[in-house]
Amino acid sequence: MSVRLMCKSVPRCRWVFQTRFQKRFIIDMSYSHHFMDDKRSSIPSSMKKMMVTKRSPNFREAVFVQTCPVPTPRDRELLIRNRYVGINASDINYSAGRYNPSVTPPFPVGFEGVGEVVALGLSASSHFTVGDKVAYFNEGAFAEYTPVPVKNVIPLKESQPEALALLVSGATASIALQRLGELKQGETVLVTAAAGGTGHFAVQFAKMAGCHVVGTCSSCEKVEFLKSIGCDRPINYKEEDLASTLRREYPKGVDVVYESVGGAVFDLAVNNLAQHGRLLVVGFISGYQSESGLQPVKGATLPAKLLQKSASVRGFFLPHFMSEYTACMQKAMQMQEEGKLLCVIDDGQLDKGGRFIGLESVYRAIDYMYAGKNQGKVVVELSPPDI
């Protein structure tokens, strides 16, 4: 093995790491704040990053765009220039400090990104190299550049936004339905907010399991969208009464509910469980923007209702199932490549403000999602492909 220092035609020195089998360039940022990426374009010394400066469920009040130095990746980290970032309902829970109340502002926000590797630590170079296209699930995604541990990174063939849909939303639907839903062929599955980022995956995975799928949504356009991905009975709750429709058409109840709305919808789901029914709580978005983060439910009657039907309520939080995450992602990405799984991206093209482009548009993208306008996964593009 030999190591030699190269100092020609670059602003600062960088190391060439050479073995008998391969030659790989490693950008060592510990010696410089200004360096070159794999296309020899200059990476600035500073960047924009979203930081929570005050805990609040009001995202615009809690989060500010700050200018800070481009970070140096540690030994087992990659520095990723983000091209796309994903929007999640839980971004508001995070800005409110609900996941870890002990964390003191300022702290970064954003869970998932897709981009290119522009620098990496020495140990990380055994897995990736500069220029690789990757996706990741890691805090601090709402930034132009994000350092990410190698263990949280998934290699991609191209920097495509569809990968973002799978990272949190797709993985949640897949693992929750498989592990907690215990789906059986011929069962009836109710998916609330079925046209959303995780709901549209739940519809598809339930259909793959041979189930009859009912999906709730809020517009005629979403009804047609749900039909296009295999939903057997879309229900536009703004035009049909959800409770009476379920009682009339499914008098024996539904076997599994994939529930992400909370409040009155949770109560309705409990009331419509079949015998041995399973209600999966993957979120409760209706309460996230409130101070408590919750909408009231009829908890006093819950034990009796579950007992009467030998039913259960099961909570799902993706970080508790990370041992299954890698295998789940590999399978889902293969299915997506083979055209067996549709990853629907909503980049705000139909929003009155136009497509979500640039870090500042994260604010608008979150408002758009909470207004219930999206079909599929909401995505923000941070940089065009020619950068």
Coordinates of C-alpha atoms in Angstrom, one line a residue:
M1 CA 0.0 0.0 0.0
S2 CA 1.2 3.5 -0.8
V3 CA -0.1 6.9 0.1
R4 CA 1.1 10.1 -1.6
L5 CA 0.1 13.7 -1.5
M6 CA -1.3 15.5 -4.5
C7 CA -1.1 19.3 -4.6
K8 CA -1.5 20.2 -8.3
S9 CA -4.5 21.9 -9.9
V10 CA -6.7 22.0 -6.8
P11 CA -7.1 24.8 -4.2
R12 CA -6.0 22.6 -1.4
C13 CA -4.3 19.3 -0.9
R14 CA -6.2 16.0 -1.1
W15 CA -5.1 12.4 -0.5
V16 CA -4.9 9.7 -3.1
F17 CA -5.5 6.3 -1.4
Q18 CA -4.2 3.5 -3.6
T19 CA -4.2 -0.2 -3.0
R20 CA -3.3 -3.2 -5.2
F21 CA -6.9 -3.5 -6.3
Q22 CA -8.2 0.0 -6.6
K23 CA -7.4 3.7 -6.8
R24 CA -9.8 6.1 -5.1
F25 CA -9.7 9.8 -4.4
I26 CA -10.6 10.8 -0.9
I27 CA -11.3 14.5 -0.1
D28 CA -9.9 15.1 3.3
M29 CA -11.7 18.2 4.6
S30 CA -9.8 18.4 7.8
Y31 CA -7.2 20.5 6.1
S32 CA -9.4 22.9 4.3
H33 CA -12.7 24.7 4.3
H34 CA -12.7 25.1 0.5
F35 CA -12.4 22.0 -1.7
M36 CA -13.4 20.5 -5.0
D37 CA -16.0 17.9 -5.8
D38 CA -15.8 15.0 -8.3
K39 CA -16.7 17.3 -11.2
R40 CA -14.0 19.8 -10.1
S41 CA -16.7 22.4 -9.3
S42 CA -16.0 24.6 -6.3
I43 CA -18.0 23.8 -3.1
P44 CA -18.5 26.9 -1.1
S45 CA -17.3 27.4 2.4
S46 CA -20.8 28.2 3.7
M47 CA -24.3 26.8 3.1
K48 CA -27.9 27.3 4.1
K49 CA -29.4 25.0 6.7
M50 CA -32.8 24.9 8.5
M51 CA -32.5 24.9 12.3
V52 CA -35.1 24.7 15.0
T53 CA -34.5 27.8 17.2
K54 CA -37.7 27.5 19.2
R55 CA -39.8 24.5 20.0
S56 CA -43.2 24.9 18.4
P57 CA -45.7 22.9 16.4
N58 CA -45.9 26.0 14.1
F59 CA -43.1 25.1 11.7
R60 CA -42.7 28.7 10.4
E61 CA -42.3 30.0 13.9
A62 CA -39.9 27.2 15.0
V63 CA -37.6 26.9 12.1
F64 CA -35.3 29.4 10.5
V65 CA -32.9 29.2 7.5
Q66 CA -29.3 30.0 8.7
T67 CA -26.0 30.3 7.0
C68 CA -23.3 28.1 8.5
P69 CA -19.9 26.5 7.4
V70 CA -20.1 23.5 5.2
P71 CA -19.4 20.6 7.7
T72 CA -16.4 18.3 7.7
P73 CA -17.3 14.6 7.5
R74 CA -15.9 12.4 10.2
D75 CA -14.1 9.1 9.7
R76 CA -17.3 7.0 9.0
E77 CA -19.4 9.8 7.4
L78 CA -20.2 11.0 4.0
L79 CA -20.9 14.6 3.1
I80 CA -23.9 14.7 0.8
R81 CA -24.9 17.6 -1.4
N82 CA -28.7 17.3 -1.2
R83 CA -30.6 17.4 -4.5
Y84 CA -34.0 16.4 -3.1
V85 CA -35.5 16.3 0.5
G86 CA -38.7 14.7 1.6
I87 CA -41.5 16.3 3.6
N88 CA -43.1 14.3 6.5
A89 CA -46.0 15.1 8.8
S90 CA -43.7 14.3 11.6
D91 CA -41.5 17.3 10.7
I92 CA -43.8 19.3 12.9
N93 CA -43.5 16.9 15.8
Y94 CA -39.8 17.2 15.5
S95 CA -39.8 21.0 15.5
A96 CA -42.0 20.9 18.6
G97 CA -39.4 18.7 20.4
R98 CA -41.8 15.9 20.9
Y99 CA -39.5 13.0 20.0
N100 CA -36.7 14.1 22.3
P101 CA -37.8 16.8 24.8
S102 CA -34.3 16.9 26.3
V103 CA -32.7 18.4 23.1
T104 CA -32.1 22.1 23.4
P105 CA -32.5 24.4 20.4
P106 CA -30.9 25.1 18.0
F107 CA -31.1 21.7 16.4
P108 CA -31.4 20.5 12.8
V109 CA -34.6 19.3 11.1
G110 CA -35.5 17.1 8.2
F111 CA -35.3 13.3 8.0
E112 CA -34.5 12.2 4.5
G113 CA -32.5 13.2 1.4
V114 CA -31.2 12.2 -2.0
G115 CA -28.0 13.6 -3.5
E116 CA -24.4 13.1 -4.3
V117 CA -21.4 12.3 -2.2
V118 CA -18.9 15.2 -2.3
A119 CA -16.6 14.3 0.5
L120 CA -16.0 11.4 2.9
G121 CA -14.0 10.2 5.8
L122 CA -11.2 7.6 5.4
S123 CA -13.2 4.6 6.7
A124 CA -16.2 5.6 4.7
S125 CA -14.2 5.4 1.6
S126 CA -14.2 1.6 1.8
H127 CA -17.9 1.7 1.0
F128 CA -18.5 4.8 -1.2
T129 CA -16.5 7.3 -3.3
V130 CA -17.0 10.9 -4.3
G131 CA -19.7 11.3 -7.0
D132 CA -21.8 8.3 -5.8
K133 CA -25.6 8.9 -5.9
V134 CA -27.2 8.1 -2.6
A135 CA -30.3 8.3 -0.4
Y136 CA -30.3 8.5 3.4
F137 CA -32.5 8.5 6.4
N138 CA -30.9 10.8 9.0
E139 CA -31.7 14.0 10.9
G140 CA -30.5 17.4 9.4
A141 CA -31.7 16.8 5.8
F142 CA -33.1 20.3 5.4
A143 CA -29.8 21.7 4.4
E144 CA -27.7 22.2 1.2
Y145 CA -25.1 19.7 2.5
T146 CA -25.6 17.0 5.2
P147 CA -23.0 14.8 6.9
V148 CA -24.4 11.3 7.2
P149 CA -23.0 8.1 8.8
V150 CA -22.4 5.4 6.2
K151 CA -24.8 3.0 8.0
N152 CA -27.7 5.3 7.2
V153 CA -26.9 5.6 3.5
I154 CA -28.4 3.6 0.6
P155 CA -26.6 3.6 -2.8
L156 CA -28.6 4.6 -5.9
K157 CA -28.1 4.3 -9.6
E158 CA -29.4 7.9 -10.1
S159 CA -30.4 10.8 -7.9
Q160 CA -34.2 10.3 -8.3
P161 CA -36.8 11.7 -6.0
E162 CA -38.8 8.4 -6.0
A163 CA -36.2 7.0 -3.6
L164 CA -37.4 9.6 -1.0
A165 CA -40.9 8.1 -1.0
L166 CA -39.5 4.8 0.1
L167 CA -37.2 5.9 2.9
V168 CA -39.8 6.7 5.6
S169 CA -43.2 6.5 4.0
G170 CA -42.7 3.3 2.1
A171 CA -40.8 1.6 4.9
T172 CA -43.5 2.5 7.4
A173 CA -46.3 1.0 5.3
S174 CA -44.4 -2.1 4.5
I175 CA -43.1 -3.0 8.0
A176 CA -46.2 -1.9 9.8
L177 CA -48.5 -4.0 7.7
Q178 CA -46.3 -7.0 7.7
R179 CA -45.3 -7.1 11.3
L180 CA -48.3 -5.6 13.0
G181 CA -51.0 -6.0 10.4
E182 CA -50.5 -9.7 10.0
L183 CA -52.4 -9.5 6.7
K184 CA -54.3 -12.5 5.5
Q185 CA -55.6 -13.0 1.9
G186 CA -59.2 -12.0 1.6
E187 CA -59.2 -9.6 4.6
T188 CA -60.6 -6.1 4.4
V189 CA -58.1 -3.3 5.1
L190 CA -59.0 0.4 5.7
V191 CA -56.4 2.9 4.9
T192 CA -57.0 6.5 6.2
A193 CA -55.4 9.4 4.3
A194 CA -54.9 6.8 1.6
A195 CA -53.7 9.2 -1.1
G196 CA -50.9 10.6 1.1
G197 CA -47.2 9.8 1.3
T198 CA -47.5 6.6 3.3
G199 CA -51.1 5.9 2.6
H200 CA -50.6 5.2 -1.1
F201 CA -48.0 2.6 -0.2
A202 CA -50.3 1.0 2.3
V203 CA -52.9 0.6 -0.4
Q204 CA -50.5 -1.1 -2.7
F205 CA -49.0 -3.4 -0.1
A206 CA -52.4 -4.5 1.1
K207 CA -53.5 -5.3 -2.4
M208 CA -50.3 -7.4 -2.9
A209 CA -51.3 -9.4 0.1
G210 CA -54.6 -10.2 -1.5
C211 CA -56.8 -7.9 0.6
H212 CA -59.8 -5.9 -0.2
V213 CA -58.8 -2.2 0.3
V214 CA -60.9 0.7 1.4
G215 CA -59.2 4.1 1.3
T216 CA -60.3 7.5 2.7
C217 CA -59.5 10.7 0.8
S218 CA -60.7 14.3 0.5
S219 CA -61.4 15.0 -3.3
C220 CA -62.7 13.5 -6.5
E221 CA -59.3 13.7 -8.0
K222 CA -57.9 11.6 -5.1
V223 CA -60.7 9.0 -5.7
E224 CA -59.5 8.5 -9.2
F225 CA -55.9 8.4 -8.1
L226 CA -56.7 5.7 -5.5
K227 CA -58.5 3.7 -8.1
S228 CA -55.4 3.9 -10.4
I229 CA -53.3 2.2 -7.7
G230 CA -55.7 -0.6 -6.9
C231 CA -57.9 0.7 -4.1
D232 CA -61.2 -1.2 -4.3
R233 CA -63.4 1.3 -2.5
P234 CA -62.2 4.9 -2.3
I235 CA -64.3 7.1 0.0
N236 CA -64.3 10.8 -0.4
Y237 CA -65.3 11.8 3.1
K238 CA -66.3 15.3 2.0
E239 CA -69.0 13.8 -0.2
E240 CA -69.9 10.6 1.7
D241 CA -70.5 10.1 5.4
L242 CA -67.6 7.8 6.3
A243 CA -69.3 6.2 9.3
S244 CA -72.6 5.3 7.6
T245 CA -70.8 4.1 4.5
L246 CA -68.6 1.7 6.5
R247 CA -71.6 0.4 8.5
R248 CA -73.7 -0.1 5.3
E249 CA -71.0 -1.6 3.1
Y250 CA -69.0 -3.5 5.7
P251 CA -71.4 -4.5 8.4
K252 CA -69.0 -7.1 9.8
G253 CA -66.3 -4.5 10.2
V254 CA -62.8 -4.3 8.7
D255 CA -60.0 -6.6 9.7
V256 CA -57.1 -4.1 9.6
V257 CA -57.0 -0.3 9.8
Y258 CA -53.9 1.6 8.8
E259 CA -54.5 4.8 10.7
S260 CA -52.6 8.1 10.5
V261 CA -55.2 10.8 11.1
G262 CA -56.2 10.4 14.8
G263 CA -59.0 12.1 16.7
A264 CA -62.5 11.3 15.5
V265 CA -61.2 9.1 12.7
F266 CA -59.4 6.9 15.2
D267 CA -62.7 6.6 17.1
L268 CA -64.5 5.7 13.9
A269 CA -61.9 3.1 13.1
V270 CA -62.3 1.5 16.6
N271 CA -66.1 1.3 16.1
N272 CA -65.7 -0.4 12.7
L273 CA -63.2 -3.1 13.7
A274 CA -64.2 -6.7 12.9
Q275 CA -63.7 -9.5 15.3
H276 CA -60.0 -10.0 15.9
G277 CA -59.4 -6.7 14.1
R278 CA -56.1 -4.9 14.3
L279 CA -55.9 -1.1 14.3
L280 CA -52.4 0.1 13.4
V281 CA -51.6 3.6 14.7
V282 CA -48.8 5.0 12.4
G283 CA -49.6 8.7 13.2
F284 CA -52.3 11.2 14.2
I285 CA -51.7 14.1 11.9
S286 CA -55.0 15.9 12.8
G287 CA -53.4 16.9 16.2
Y288 CA -49.8 17.6 15.2
Q289 CA -50.3 21.4 14.8
S290 CA -51.9 21.8 18.2
E291 CA -50.0 22.5 21.4
S292 CA -50.6 19.0 22.8
G293 CA -50.0 17.3 19.5
L294 CA -53.2 15.3 20.0
Q295 CA -56.9 15.4 19.2
P296 CA -59.2 13.9 21.9
V297 CA -60.4 10.3 21.5
K298 CA -63.0 8.3 23.4
G299 CA -60.5 6.4 25.5
A300 CA -62.9 5.6 28.3
T301 CA -64.8 3.1 26.1
L302 CA -61.8 1.7 24.3
P303 CA -61.2 -1.3 26.6
A304 CA -64.8 -2.5 26.4
K305 CA -64.8 -2.1 22.6
L306 CA -61.6 -4.1 22.2
L307 CA -62.8 -6.8 24.6
Q308 CA -66.1 -7.2 22.8
K309 CA -64.3 -8.0 19.5
S310 CA -61.0 -9.5 20.8
A311 CA -59.5 -6.7 18.8
S312 CA -56.2 -4.8 19.3
V313 CA -54.6 -1.4 18.8
R314 CA -51.0 -1.5 17.9
G315 CA -48.6 1.5 17.6
F316 CA -45.8 1.7 15.1
F317 CA -42.8 4.0 15.2
L318 CA -40.2 3.3 12.4
P319 CA -37.1 3.9 14.5
H320 CA -38.1 0.9 16.7
F321 CA -37.9 -1.4 13.7
M322 CA -34.5 -0.5 12.2
S323 CA -33.3 -4.1 12.4
E324 CA -35.7 -4.8 9.5
Y325 CA -35.1 -1.5 7.6
T326 CA -32.3 -2.5 5.2
A327 CA -34.0 -5.7 4.0
C328 CA -37.3 -3.8 3.6
M329 CA -35.6 -1.1 1.5
Q330 CA -33.8 -3.4 -0.7
K331 CA -37.0 -5.3 -1.5
A332 CA -39.0 -2.2 -2.0
M333 CA -36.4 -0.6 -4.3
Q334 CA -36.2 -3.7 -6.4
M335 CA -40.0 -3.8 -6.7
Q336 CA -40.0 -0.1 -7.7
E337 CA -37.3 -0.8 -10.4
E338 CA -39.4 -3.7 -11.7
G339 CA -42.5 -1.6 -11.9
K340 CA -44.3 -3.6 -9.3
L341 CA -44.5 -0.7 -6.8
L342 CA -45.6 2.8 -7.7
C343 CA -43.8 5.6 -5.9
V344 CA -45.8 8.8 -6.4
I345 CA -44.1 12.1 -6.1
D346 CA -45.8 15.4 -5.5
D347 CA -43.4 18.3 -6.1
G348 CA -46.0 21.1 -5.9
Q349 CA -46.5 21.5 -9.6
L350 CA -50.2 22.1 -9.1
D351 CA -49.7 24.5 -6.2
K352 CA -50.4 28.1 -6.8
G353 CA -46.8 29.0 -5.9
G354 CA -45.4 26.4 -8.4
R355 CA -43.0 23.6 -7.8
F356 CA -41.1 23.3 -4.5
I357 CA -37.6 24.4 -5.5
G358 CA -35.0 25.7 -3.0
L359 CA -34.6 25.3 0.7
E360 CA -37.0 28.1 1.6
S361 CA -39.8 26.3 -0.2
V362 CA -39.8 23.6 2.6
Y363 CA -42.1 26.0 4.5
R364 CA -44.6 26.1 1.6
A365 CA -44.4 22.3 1.0
I366 CA -45.3 21.6 4.7
D367 CA -48.3 24.0 4.5
Y368 CA -49.3 22.3 1.3
M369 CA -49.3 18.8 2.9
Y370 CA -51.1 19.9 6.0
A371 CA -53.8 21.5 3.8
G372 CA -54.4 18.0 2.4
K373 CA -53.5 18.9 -1.2
N374 CA -50.9 16.3 -1.9
Q375 CA -51.2 13.1 -3.8
G376 CA -48.2 10.9 -2.9
K377 CA -44.9 11.9 -1.3
V378 CA -44.2 15.6 -1.0
V379 CA -40.7 16.4 -2.3
V380 CA -38.6 19.6 -2.5
E381 CA -35.8 20.0 -5.0
L382 CA -32.8 21.8 -3.7
S383 CA -30.4 21.8 -6.6
P384 CA -30.8 21.2 -10.4
P385 CA -29.0 18.2 -11.8
D386 CA -26.3 20.2 -13.7
I387 CA -24.7 21.6 -10.5

